[in-house]
Amino acid sequence: MKFSASRDALLRPFMLATGVVERRQTLPVLSNLLVVAEEGCLTITGTDLEVELSVRVSGVDVSQQGQATLPARKLADIWRSLPDESEVSVAIEGDRATVRSGRSRFTLATLPPADFPRLEGDSADIKLALSAEDTGRLIDQVSFSMAQQDVRFFLNGMLLELTDAHTRAVATDGHRLAICTLPVAAQWVGDAAGPNHVIVPRKAVSELARLTGDASDAVELEISKNHLRATVGEYSLTTRLLDGKFPEYERVVPKNTTAVIEADRATLKNAFQRASILSNEKYRGVRLMLAGDQLTIQANNPEQEEAEEVLEVSYGGEELEIGFNVSYLQDVLNAIDTEAVRINLSDAASSALIEGTGDDDAIYVVMPMRL
Amino acid sequence: MSQRKIIHADCDSFYASVEMRDDPSLKGKPIAVGGSPTGRGVVATCSYEARRFGVHSAMPMAEALRRCPDLIVVRTDMAKYRAVSKDVHEIFSDYTDLIEPLSLDEAFLDVSGVEQCGGSATLMAEEIRTRVRDNLGITISAGIAPNKFLAKVASDWRKPDGQFTVTPDDVQGFVRELPVTKLFGVGSVTAGKMARSGLNTCADLEALGAAELSLRFGKFGVRLWDLCRGVDNRPVRPDRVRKSVSVERTYAEDKPGLASCLDQLPSLFEELSQRVAKANCGGRIKALTVKMRFAGFETTTVTRQGSGLSQKLFGELMEEAWARGERPVRLLGLGVSVNTDDVARQLVLFDELVP
């Protein structure tokens, strides 16, 4: 295998493919990228056996077709360090790869491409086309609520719910919940017997967010029983799905809240930010006190230092005192992008429903803390 | 920080006392509460009469019977002890809310600023001990001091059924004479190391100085520097948060080899997973530990950083532990330590997800 290309044309492909490669590996070949050179184009693939990212780059000068696996991180580091706009050539001889650019030369060890494991995607049951913007919105609105390394492994991901009327993303870590619904219909391939709920693992969600970050291409989703494939332009992300029963999230969205706060989002966000400085670093608890049209936010830490913020808000309800993990509230206020927000409450032991005023895409549910 | 007043209350041979209270015929006799002597049971608590024969807690019951052939063995009844413990706790709570239980029979009370008994922690301790004796029929010892470390040492000073106060003025004199083995964190290994360097009392440690202590004992040296001068700023923490979850099993027959230990892994792992789920701390795991006790009682533990429950990783740790002894194994344990930031008070959305 032998090819040459401009450094810039392959920089992002190498970086993104390396992004899915785990630092600590059980199989040596998983630290490598699979590079396949065909007539005028290159396909680069990285995998961790759960998530696989493949990118096809055309306009590459391939003088000898073939394939090889090269150490991902070293290759990406070399590529990143070469000067902008430089020309780079890669040649495989025996089990060595030589990377040349200008007066630089690097010789890297390779591993046999036959050992490189591929994710076997089964044929798709559902197809869905989303704009990059919609995909980004679904992820941005909910992904912060995903659990991390929870034993309830099905919480370590994002639920995608697909119907012929809407596409919905849901995430929860058991304390808080985020739901974003967009009016985009899915299409069933053949009979509509396929699944309409899938849980996309955390890592695939963040990789997908990176792919769609500055893309203008539409995102093609293909979903089967065990896999999801997202194609964005030249990039193709395949992930295994999390197998498990996602909790019945609709049941915990409060229906009959009795007290409603309406406030300016930025003002509220800044007040929480200041109060959080003196909240307990571990518990992160803040106390919200509502009386008339006044909201008082209080925080204190084990050193008995105390913060108090008083805000004018519009409030309809009885006097109420309720505690929250301030980080959960801050995350929600960061995700919402409307000017005003509405916080619907019932009592100190019941969940709060938070939404942007005039935004009907996303809702957030946060359970209180007992302070 | 103003002067604190801490009481360390410690019931005397708690399980045994409860059993003697409920069956007065046991009074004045050597009794041991614990597991069966025919299996691999160990002594949980024993009466002071039994201690005279050299019986102590954690001793195999069979060994205890060898030392004290007249020993009366009573099976543990945790439900009963929990109920008595709750009653003791209620008496404590008449004095302060700042109660940090260490186990069923032991607790720290922060009574700084409490006005009862004229504000005297010594009198409060006396009153608590009288009430426990009169109302619950068991005896409790107490240590009163300006911090947790000294209070805990002091509660042992006049045991059983006694109390000892270290006033702020006494701290210097009290602590200087204290053997290093009384310091929390100084186990037999560290104590041996200290003894070889001629460090036997806190005064010896203090003479070394802060820098030398850090050099010799690393991070722990900083803590030693405080303790050897009687300094301990740890607050009394009500609602103690869980720091670890573990499961261990003593086998009726020793496991002869690594393979037979690994055979036990799935069931141990299953039980640990359930306990972790029950403690709702799966997301906060910071390290995994395997404990292995070989025939002959040497115990080794292998710990590795890790954030998830992994049977595979436990298997690797078990192999490592085995390699240290390569002898038949009588006890196997798996455990995780967890980050202690509290989620206990955070309410949950899905009750069904909390087993």
XYZ file of C-alpha atoms in Angstrom, chain A residues 141-348:
208
model
C -30.761 19.091 24.970
C -30.570 15.752 26.741
C -27.096 14.182 26.753
C -25.953 15.916 29.961
C -28.553 13.902 31.874
C -27.115 10.527 30.887
C -25.687 8.459 33.715
C -21.990 7.692 33.828
C -20.716 4.226 34.589
C -23.887 3.377 36.449
C -24.461 -0.279 37.341
C -27.867 0.238 35.784
C -26.007 0.161 32.478
C -29.062 1.074 30.399
C -28.914 4.566 31.933
C -25.411 5.112 30.506
C -26.849 6.178 27.188
C -29.568 8.057 25.354
C -32.939 6.587 24.483
C -34.074 7.263 20.924
C -37.792 6.840 20.474
C -38.995 6.777 16.885
C -42.571 6.983 15.653
C -44.196 7.992 12.401
C -44.858 11.390 13.973
C -41.841 12.246 16.047
C -38.252 11.516 16.995
C -37.507 11.762 20.683
C -34.317 11.651 22.712
C -34.465 10.877 26.449
C -31.723 10.657 29.066
C -31.802 10.128 32.823
C -29.378 9.275 35.587
C -32.130 8.463 38.043
C -32.139 11.917 39.642
C -33.015 14.028 36.651
C -34.532 13.504 33.262
C -34.332 15.330 29.937
C -36.684 14.822 27.008
C -36.411 16.437 23.596
C -38.999 15.767 20.883
C -38.745 16.844 17.250
C -41.483 16.410 14.630
C -39.417 14.188 12.359
C -40.907 10.902 11.196
C -38.993 7.673 10.956
C -39.437 5.234 8.087
C -39.785 1.533 8.575
C -38.095 -0.725 6.108
C -40.483 -3.484 5.032
C -43.159 -4.116 7.659
C -43.209 -1.870 10.682
C -42.208 -4.641 13.055
C -38.834 -3.257 13.983
C -37.983 -1.695 17.323
C -38.979 1.880 17.995
C -36.952 2.290 21.188
C -33.207 1.987 21.160
C -30.595 3.031 23.712
C -27.470 4.544 22.186
C -24.419 4.200 24.439
C -22.852 7.292 25.922
C -19.675 7.114 23.908
C -21.529 6.852 20.590
C -23.657 9.854 21.575
C -20.607 12.019 22.158
C -18.921 10.796 18.968
C -22.077 11.586 17.013
C -22.138 15.051 18.558
C -18.571 15.572 17.363
C -19.443 14.409 13.839
C -22.416 16.723 13.524
C -20.738 19.601 15.333
C -19.800 21.610 12.250
C -21.319 19.433 9.546
C -23.951 20.661 7.178
C -24.680 17.208 5.784
C -27.850 15.443 6.774
C -27.507 12.542 9.176
C -28.801 9.206 7.922
C -29.682 6.871 10.749
C -30.130 3.172 10.136
C -31.330 1.164 13.093
C -31.521 -2.564 13.521
C -32.155 -4.713 16.551
C -28.619 -4.508 17.890
C -26.928 -1.699 16.017
C -27.282 1.889 14.964
C -25.404 3.330 12.043
C -25.178 7.068 11.477
C -23.861 8.300 8.166
C -22.780 11.919 7.972
C -21.194 12.747 4.607
C -18.057 10.632 4.364
C -18.261 9.507 7.967
C -20.026 6.408 9.150
C -20.462 5.678 12.860
C -21.653 2.217 13.874
C -22.472 1.387 17.465
C -23.854 -1.515 19.365
C -27.039 -0.627 21.217
C -27.480 -1.008 24.955
C -29.654 -3.946 25.778
C -31.917 -3.243 28.709
C -35.232 -1.808 29.733
C -35.161 1.950 29.884
C -37.357 3.223 32.745
C -40.879 4.369 31.958
C -39.931 8.000 31.844
C -43.341 9.406 30.965
C -44.678 8.267 34.313
C -42.347 10.568 36.256
C -43.103 13.742 34.341
C -45.211 15.661 36.874
C -48.711 16.432 35.607
C -50.429 18.347 38.387
C -47.957 20.890 39.604
C -49.446 23.593 41.813
C -46.777 26.270 41.940
C -45.173 27.949 38.932
C -42.131 30.189 38.881
C -41.419 32.235 35.769
C -38.073 33.923 35.626
C -35.503 35.374 33.297
C -33.192 32.505 32.436
C -29.920 34.424 32.476
C -30.716 36.150 35.779
C -31.645 32.852 37.404
C -28.623 31.076 35.968
C -26.243 33.727 37.266
C -27.860 33.667 40.713
C -27.438 29.875 40.915
C -23.873 30.200 39.703
C -23.025 32.638 42.515
C -24.884 30.697 45.200
C -23.201 27.452 44.130
C -19.811 28.846 45.141
C -20.719 28.342 48.787
C -22.735 25.177 48.444
C -21.326 21.988 49.895
C -18.787 20.739 47.350
C -20.041 17.209 47.736
C -23.777 17.546 48.151
C -24.148 20.685 45.975
C -27.385 21.474 47.753
C -29.153 24.841 47.506
C -32.366 25.895 49.183
C -35.051 27.700 47.184
C -37.552 29.724 49.204
C -40.619 31.138 47.519
C -42.906 33.745 48.994
C -44.971 36.244 47.017
C -43.024 37.206 43.943
C -39.703 36.680 45.622
C -37.326 33.791 45.205
C -34.527 33.439 47.743
C -31.697 31.040 46.974
C -29.532 29.968 49.897
C -26.429 27.853 50.039
C -24.012 27.002 52.800
C -20.985 24.763 53.193
C -19.497 22.764 56.080
C -17.371 25.781 57.022
C -20.669 27.570 57.767
C -20.071 30.098 55.008
C -23.299 31.172 53.404
C -24.603 32.647 50.171
C -27.971 34.272 49.648
C -29.500 35.514 46.397
C -32.842 37.292 46.232
C -34.656 37.562 42.882
C -37.918 39.030 41.688
C -39.816 36.361 39.816
C -43.378 35.755 38.820
C -44.738 33.150 41.205
C -48.169 31.671 41.635
C -48.388 29.352 44.604
C -48.196 28.876 48.342
C -45.040 29.655 50.295
C -42.604 26.869 49.547
C -39.145 25.765 50.542
C -37.377 23.144 48.429
C -33.803 21.912 48.032
C -31.963 20.916 44.856
C -28.565 19.847 43.671
C -27.582 23.166 42.119
C -25.556 21.455 39.370
C -28.711 19.813 38.047
C -30.460 23.188 37.840
C -27.435 24.817 36.218
C -27.202 22.056 33.606
C -30.850 22.571 32.674
C -30.545 26.348 32.496
C -27.508 25.925 30.244
C -29.360 23.585 27.905
C -32.436 25.788 27.578
C -32.018 28.566 25.020
C -35.147 30.658 25.490
C -35.109 33.972 27.316
C -37.512 32.967 30.064
C -37.959 29.705 31.928
C -40.817 28.136 33.826
C -40.277 25.925 36.864
C -43.332 23.927 37.898
C -43.369 22.638 41.476
C -45.710 20.881 43.880
C -43.987 20.373 47.214
C -40.560 19.815 48.742
